[in-house]
CSV table of N, CA, C and O in Angstrom, one decimal:
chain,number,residue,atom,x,y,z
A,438,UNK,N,14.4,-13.7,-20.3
A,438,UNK,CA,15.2,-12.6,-19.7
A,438,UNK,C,15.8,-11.8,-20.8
A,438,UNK,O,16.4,-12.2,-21.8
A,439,UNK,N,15.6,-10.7,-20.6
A,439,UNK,CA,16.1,-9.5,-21.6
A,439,UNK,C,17.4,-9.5,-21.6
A,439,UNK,O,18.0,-10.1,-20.6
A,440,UNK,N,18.4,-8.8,-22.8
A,440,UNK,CA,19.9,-8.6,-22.5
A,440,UNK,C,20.1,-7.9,-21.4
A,440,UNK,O,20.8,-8.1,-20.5
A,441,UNK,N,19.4,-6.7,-21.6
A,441,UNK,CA,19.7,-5.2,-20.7
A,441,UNK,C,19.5,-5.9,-19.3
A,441,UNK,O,20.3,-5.5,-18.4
A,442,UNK,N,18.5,-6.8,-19.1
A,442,UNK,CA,18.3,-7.4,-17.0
A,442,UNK,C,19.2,-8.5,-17.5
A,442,UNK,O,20.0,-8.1,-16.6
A,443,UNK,N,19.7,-9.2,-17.9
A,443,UNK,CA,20.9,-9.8,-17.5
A,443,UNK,C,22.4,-9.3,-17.2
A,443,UNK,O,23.2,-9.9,-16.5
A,444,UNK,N,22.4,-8.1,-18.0
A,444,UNK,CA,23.5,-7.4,-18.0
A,444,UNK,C,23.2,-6.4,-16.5
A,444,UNK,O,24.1,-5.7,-15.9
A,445,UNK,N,22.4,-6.6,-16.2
A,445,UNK,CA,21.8,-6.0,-14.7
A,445,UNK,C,22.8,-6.4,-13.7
A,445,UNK,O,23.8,-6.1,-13.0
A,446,UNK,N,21.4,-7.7,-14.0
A,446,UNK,CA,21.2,-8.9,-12.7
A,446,UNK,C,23.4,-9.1,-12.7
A,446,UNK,O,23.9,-9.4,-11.7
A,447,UNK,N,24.1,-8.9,-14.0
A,447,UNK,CA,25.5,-9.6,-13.7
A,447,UNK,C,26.0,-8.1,-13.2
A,447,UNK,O,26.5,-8.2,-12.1
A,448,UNK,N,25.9,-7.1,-13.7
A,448,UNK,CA,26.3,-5.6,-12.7
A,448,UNK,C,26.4,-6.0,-11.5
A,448,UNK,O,27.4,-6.3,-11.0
A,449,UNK,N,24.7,-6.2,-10.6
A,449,UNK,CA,24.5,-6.2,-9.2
A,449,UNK,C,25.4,-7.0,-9.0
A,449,UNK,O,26.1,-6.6,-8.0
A,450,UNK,N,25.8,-8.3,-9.6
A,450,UNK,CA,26.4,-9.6,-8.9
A,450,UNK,C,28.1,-9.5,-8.7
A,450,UNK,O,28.8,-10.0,-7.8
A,451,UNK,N,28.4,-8.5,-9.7
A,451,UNK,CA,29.8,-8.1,-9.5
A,451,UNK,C,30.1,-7.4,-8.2
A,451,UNK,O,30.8,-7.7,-7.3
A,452,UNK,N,29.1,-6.1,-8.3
A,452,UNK,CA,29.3,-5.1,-7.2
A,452,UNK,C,29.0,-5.9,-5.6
A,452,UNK,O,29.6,-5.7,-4.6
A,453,UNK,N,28.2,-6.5,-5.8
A,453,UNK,CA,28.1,-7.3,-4.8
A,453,UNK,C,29.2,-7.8,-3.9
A,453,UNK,O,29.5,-7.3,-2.8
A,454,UNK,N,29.8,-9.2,-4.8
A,454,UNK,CA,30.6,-9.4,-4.5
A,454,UNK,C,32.2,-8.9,-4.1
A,454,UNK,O,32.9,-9.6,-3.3
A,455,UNK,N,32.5,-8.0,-4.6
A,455,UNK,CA,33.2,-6.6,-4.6
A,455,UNK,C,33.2,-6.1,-3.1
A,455,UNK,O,34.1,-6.4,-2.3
A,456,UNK,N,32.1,-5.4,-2.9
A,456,UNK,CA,31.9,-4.7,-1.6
A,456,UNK,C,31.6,-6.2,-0.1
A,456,UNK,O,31.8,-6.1,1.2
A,457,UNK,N,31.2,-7.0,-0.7
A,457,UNK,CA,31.2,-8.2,0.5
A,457,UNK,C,33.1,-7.8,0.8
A,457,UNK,O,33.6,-7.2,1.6
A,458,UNK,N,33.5,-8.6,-0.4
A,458,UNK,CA,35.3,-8.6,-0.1
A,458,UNK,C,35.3,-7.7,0.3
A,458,UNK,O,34.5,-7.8,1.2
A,459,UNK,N,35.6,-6.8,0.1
A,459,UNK,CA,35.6,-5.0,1.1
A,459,UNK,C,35.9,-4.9,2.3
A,459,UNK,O,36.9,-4.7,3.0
A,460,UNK,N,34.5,-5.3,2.7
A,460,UNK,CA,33.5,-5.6,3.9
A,460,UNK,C,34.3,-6.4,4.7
A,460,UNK,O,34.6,-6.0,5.9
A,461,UNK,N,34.7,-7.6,4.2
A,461,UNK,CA,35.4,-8.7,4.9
A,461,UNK,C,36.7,-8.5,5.2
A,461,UNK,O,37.2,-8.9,6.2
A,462,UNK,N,37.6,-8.0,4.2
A,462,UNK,CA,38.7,-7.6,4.4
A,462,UNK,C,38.8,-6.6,5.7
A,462,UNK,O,39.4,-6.8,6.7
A,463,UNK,N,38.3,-5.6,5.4
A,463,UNK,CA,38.4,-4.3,6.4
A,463,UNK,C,38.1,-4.7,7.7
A,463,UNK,O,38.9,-4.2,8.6
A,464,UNK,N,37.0,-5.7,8.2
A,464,UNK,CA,36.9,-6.4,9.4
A,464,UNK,C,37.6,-7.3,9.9
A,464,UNK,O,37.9,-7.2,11.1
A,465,UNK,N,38.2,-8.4,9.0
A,465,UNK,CA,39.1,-8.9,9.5
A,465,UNK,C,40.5,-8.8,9.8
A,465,UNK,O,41.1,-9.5,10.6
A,466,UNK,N,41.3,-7.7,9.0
A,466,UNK,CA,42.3,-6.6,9.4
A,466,UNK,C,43.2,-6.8,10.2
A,466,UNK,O,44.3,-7.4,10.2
A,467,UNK,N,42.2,-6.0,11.0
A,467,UNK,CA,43.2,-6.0,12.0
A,467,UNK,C,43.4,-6.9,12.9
A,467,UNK,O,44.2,-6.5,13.8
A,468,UNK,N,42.8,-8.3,13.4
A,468,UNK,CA,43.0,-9.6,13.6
A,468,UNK,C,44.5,-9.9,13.1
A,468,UNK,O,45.6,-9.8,13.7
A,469,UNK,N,44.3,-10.3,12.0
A,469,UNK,CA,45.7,-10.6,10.8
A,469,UNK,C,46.7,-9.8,11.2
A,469,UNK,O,47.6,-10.4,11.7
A,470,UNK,N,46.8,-8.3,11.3
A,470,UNK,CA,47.8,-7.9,11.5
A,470,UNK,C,48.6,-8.0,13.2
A,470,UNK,O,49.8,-7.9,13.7
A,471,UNK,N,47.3,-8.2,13.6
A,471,UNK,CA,48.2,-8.6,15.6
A,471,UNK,C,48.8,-9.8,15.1
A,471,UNK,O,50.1,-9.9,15.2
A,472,UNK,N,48.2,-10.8,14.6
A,472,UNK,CA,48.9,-12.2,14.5
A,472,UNK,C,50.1,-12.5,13.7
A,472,UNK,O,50.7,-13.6,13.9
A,473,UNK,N,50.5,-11.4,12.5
A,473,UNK,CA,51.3,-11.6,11.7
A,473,UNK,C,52.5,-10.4,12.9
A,473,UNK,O,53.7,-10.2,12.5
A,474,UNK,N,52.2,-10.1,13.5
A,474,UNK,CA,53.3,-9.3,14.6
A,474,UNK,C,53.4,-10.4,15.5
A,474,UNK,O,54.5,-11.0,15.8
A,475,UNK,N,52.2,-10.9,16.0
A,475,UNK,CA,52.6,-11.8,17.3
A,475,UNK,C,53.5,-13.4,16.5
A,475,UNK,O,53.8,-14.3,17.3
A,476,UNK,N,53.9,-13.5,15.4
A,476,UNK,CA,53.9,-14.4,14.7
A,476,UNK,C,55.7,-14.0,14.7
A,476,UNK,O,56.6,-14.7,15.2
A,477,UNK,N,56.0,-12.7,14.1
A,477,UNK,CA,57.6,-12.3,13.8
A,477,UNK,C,58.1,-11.9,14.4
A,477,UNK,O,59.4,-12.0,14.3
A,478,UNK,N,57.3,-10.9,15.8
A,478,UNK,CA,58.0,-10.7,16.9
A,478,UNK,C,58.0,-11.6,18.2
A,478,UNK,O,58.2,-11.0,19.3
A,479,UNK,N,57.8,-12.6,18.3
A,479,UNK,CA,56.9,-13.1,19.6
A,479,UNK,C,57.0,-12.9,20.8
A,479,UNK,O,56.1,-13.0,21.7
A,480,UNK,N,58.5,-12.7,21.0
A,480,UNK,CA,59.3,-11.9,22.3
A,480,UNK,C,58.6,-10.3,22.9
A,480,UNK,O,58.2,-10.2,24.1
A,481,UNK,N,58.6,-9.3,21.9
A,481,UNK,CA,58.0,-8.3,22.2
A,481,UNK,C,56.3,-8.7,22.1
A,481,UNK,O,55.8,-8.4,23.2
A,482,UNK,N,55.6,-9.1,21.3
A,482,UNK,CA,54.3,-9.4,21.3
A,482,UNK,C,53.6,-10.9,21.7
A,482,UNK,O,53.4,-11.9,21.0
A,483,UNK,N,53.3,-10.7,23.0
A,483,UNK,CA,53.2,-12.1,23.7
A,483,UNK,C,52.0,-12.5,24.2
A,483,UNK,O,51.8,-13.3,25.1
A,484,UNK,N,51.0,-11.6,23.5
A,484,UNK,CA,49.5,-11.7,23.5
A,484,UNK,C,48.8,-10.6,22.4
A,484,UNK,O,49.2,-9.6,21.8
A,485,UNK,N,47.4,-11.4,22.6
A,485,UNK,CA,46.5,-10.3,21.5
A,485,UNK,C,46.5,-9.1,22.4
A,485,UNK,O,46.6,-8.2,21.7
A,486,UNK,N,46.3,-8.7,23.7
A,486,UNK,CA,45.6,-7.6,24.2
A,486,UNK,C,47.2,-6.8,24.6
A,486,UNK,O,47.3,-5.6,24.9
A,487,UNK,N,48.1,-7.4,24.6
A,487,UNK,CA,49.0,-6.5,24.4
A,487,UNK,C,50.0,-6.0,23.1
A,487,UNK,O,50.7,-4.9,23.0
A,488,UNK,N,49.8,-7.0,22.0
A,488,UNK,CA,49.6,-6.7,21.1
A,488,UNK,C,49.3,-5.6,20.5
A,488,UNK,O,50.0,-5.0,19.7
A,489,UNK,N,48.0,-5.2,20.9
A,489,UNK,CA,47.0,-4.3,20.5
A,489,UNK,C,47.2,-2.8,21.3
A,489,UNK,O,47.0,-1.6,21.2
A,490,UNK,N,47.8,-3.6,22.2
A,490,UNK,CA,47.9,-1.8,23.2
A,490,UNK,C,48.9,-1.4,22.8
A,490,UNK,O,48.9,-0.2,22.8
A,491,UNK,N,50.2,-2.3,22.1
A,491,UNK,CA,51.8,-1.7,22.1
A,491,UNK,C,51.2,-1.0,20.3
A,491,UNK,O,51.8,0.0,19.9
A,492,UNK,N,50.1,-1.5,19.4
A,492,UNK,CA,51.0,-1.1,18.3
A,492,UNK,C,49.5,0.3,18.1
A,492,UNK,O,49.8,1.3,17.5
A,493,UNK,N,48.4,0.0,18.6
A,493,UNK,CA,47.8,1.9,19.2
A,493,UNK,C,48.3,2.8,19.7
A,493,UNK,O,47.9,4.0,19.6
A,494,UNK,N,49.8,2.2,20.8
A,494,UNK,CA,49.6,3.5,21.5
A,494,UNK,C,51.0,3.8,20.9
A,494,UNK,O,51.8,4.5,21.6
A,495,UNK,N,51.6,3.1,19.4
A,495,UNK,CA,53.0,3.5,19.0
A,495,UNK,C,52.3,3.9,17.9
A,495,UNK,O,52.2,5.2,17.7
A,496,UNK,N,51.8,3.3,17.1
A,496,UNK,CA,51.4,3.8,15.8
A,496,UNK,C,50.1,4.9,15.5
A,496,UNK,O,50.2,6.0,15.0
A,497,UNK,N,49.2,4.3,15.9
A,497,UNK,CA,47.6,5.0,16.0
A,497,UNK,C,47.3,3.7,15.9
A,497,UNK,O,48.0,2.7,16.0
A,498,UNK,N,45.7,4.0,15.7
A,498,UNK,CA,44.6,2.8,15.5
A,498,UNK,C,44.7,2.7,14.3
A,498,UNK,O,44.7,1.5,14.1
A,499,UNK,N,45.0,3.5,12.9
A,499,UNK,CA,44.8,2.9,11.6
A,499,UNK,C,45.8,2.0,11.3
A,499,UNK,O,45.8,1.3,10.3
A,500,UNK,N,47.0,1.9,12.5
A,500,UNK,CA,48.3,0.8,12.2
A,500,UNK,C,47.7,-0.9,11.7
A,500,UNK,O,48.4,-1.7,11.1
A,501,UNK,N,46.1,-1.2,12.2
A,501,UNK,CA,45.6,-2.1,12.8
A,501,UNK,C,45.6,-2.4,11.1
A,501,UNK,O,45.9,-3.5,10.8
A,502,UNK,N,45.2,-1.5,10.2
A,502,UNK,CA,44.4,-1.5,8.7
A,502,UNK,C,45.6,-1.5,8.1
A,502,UNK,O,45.4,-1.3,6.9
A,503,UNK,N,47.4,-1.7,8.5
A,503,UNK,CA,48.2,-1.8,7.7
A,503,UNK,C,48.5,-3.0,6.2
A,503,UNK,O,49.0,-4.1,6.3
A,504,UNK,N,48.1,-2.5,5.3
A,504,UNK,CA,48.3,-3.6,4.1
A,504,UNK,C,46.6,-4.1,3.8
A,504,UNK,O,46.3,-5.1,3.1
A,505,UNK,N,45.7,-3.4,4.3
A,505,UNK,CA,44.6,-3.7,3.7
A,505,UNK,C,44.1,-3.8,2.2
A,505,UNK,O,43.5,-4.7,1.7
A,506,UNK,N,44.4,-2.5,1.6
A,506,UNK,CA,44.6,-2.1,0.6
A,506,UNK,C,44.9,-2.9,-0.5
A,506,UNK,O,44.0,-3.2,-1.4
A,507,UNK,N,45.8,-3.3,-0.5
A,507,UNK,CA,46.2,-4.7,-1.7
A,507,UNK,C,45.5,-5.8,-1.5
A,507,UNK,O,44.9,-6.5,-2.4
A,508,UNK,N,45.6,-6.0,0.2
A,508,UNK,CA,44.5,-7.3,0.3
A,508,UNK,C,42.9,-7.3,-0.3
A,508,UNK,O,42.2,-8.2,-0.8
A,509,UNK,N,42.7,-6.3,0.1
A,509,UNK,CA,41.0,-5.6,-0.6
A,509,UNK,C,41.1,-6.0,-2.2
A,509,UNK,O,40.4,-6.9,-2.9
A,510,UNK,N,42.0,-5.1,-2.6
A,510,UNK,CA,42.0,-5.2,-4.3
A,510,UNK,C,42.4,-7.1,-4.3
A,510,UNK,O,42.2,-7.8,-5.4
A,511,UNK,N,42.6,-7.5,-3.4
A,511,UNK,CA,43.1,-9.0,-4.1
A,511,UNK,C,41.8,-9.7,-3.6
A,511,UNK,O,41.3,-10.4,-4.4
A,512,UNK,N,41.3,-9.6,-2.8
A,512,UNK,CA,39.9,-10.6,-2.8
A,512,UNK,C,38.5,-9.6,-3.5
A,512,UNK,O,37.3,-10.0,-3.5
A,513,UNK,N,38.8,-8.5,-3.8
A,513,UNK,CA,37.6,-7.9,-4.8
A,513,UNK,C,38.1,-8.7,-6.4
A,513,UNK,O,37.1,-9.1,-7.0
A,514,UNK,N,38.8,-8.8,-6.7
A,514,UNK,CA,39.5,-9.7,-8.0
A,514,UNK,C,39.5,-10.9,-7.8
A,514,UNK,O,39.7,-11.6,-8.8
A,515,UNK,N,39.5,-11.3,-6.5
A,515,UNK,CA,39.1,-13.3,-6.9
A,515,UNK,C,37.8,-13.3,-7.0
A,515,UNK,O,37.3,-14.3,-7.6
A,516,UNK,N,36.8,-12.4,-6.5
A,516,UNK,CA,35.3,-12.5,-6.4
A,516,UNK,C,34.9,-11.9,-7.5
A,516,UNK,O,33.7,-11.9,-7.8
């Protein structure tokens, strides 16, 4: 194996793994974020499906992707 295709094959492997975390963070989201509300408020949030209706129809739908951002950058940097 040449330098130049190993320095490849380790590019692909980085970006890869990079956009997987991405991928995984962004989908899993907003899960995490109903349950870290259903978790500190429990009185006001006393299910997932209401949960989900109180903080769409107070915040918008991107409320759902709150703190993605850091979390992204933190599992693109463990991978």
């Amino acid at each position: 194996m040449t330098e130049i295709s190993h320095a490849r094959e380790i590019s692909r492997d980085v970006f890869s793994a990079t956009l997987g975390s991405v991928f995984c963070c962004y989908t899993g989201q907003p899960m995490d974020t109903i349950k870290v509300r259903m978790q500190t408020k429990p009185t006001l949030y006393t299910g997932i499906g209401k949960t989900l209706s109180l903080t769409v129809s107070n915040e918008g739908l991107v409320a759902l992707w709150k703190g993605a951002v850091p979390t992204a950058c933190g599992m693109a940097a463990e991978n």
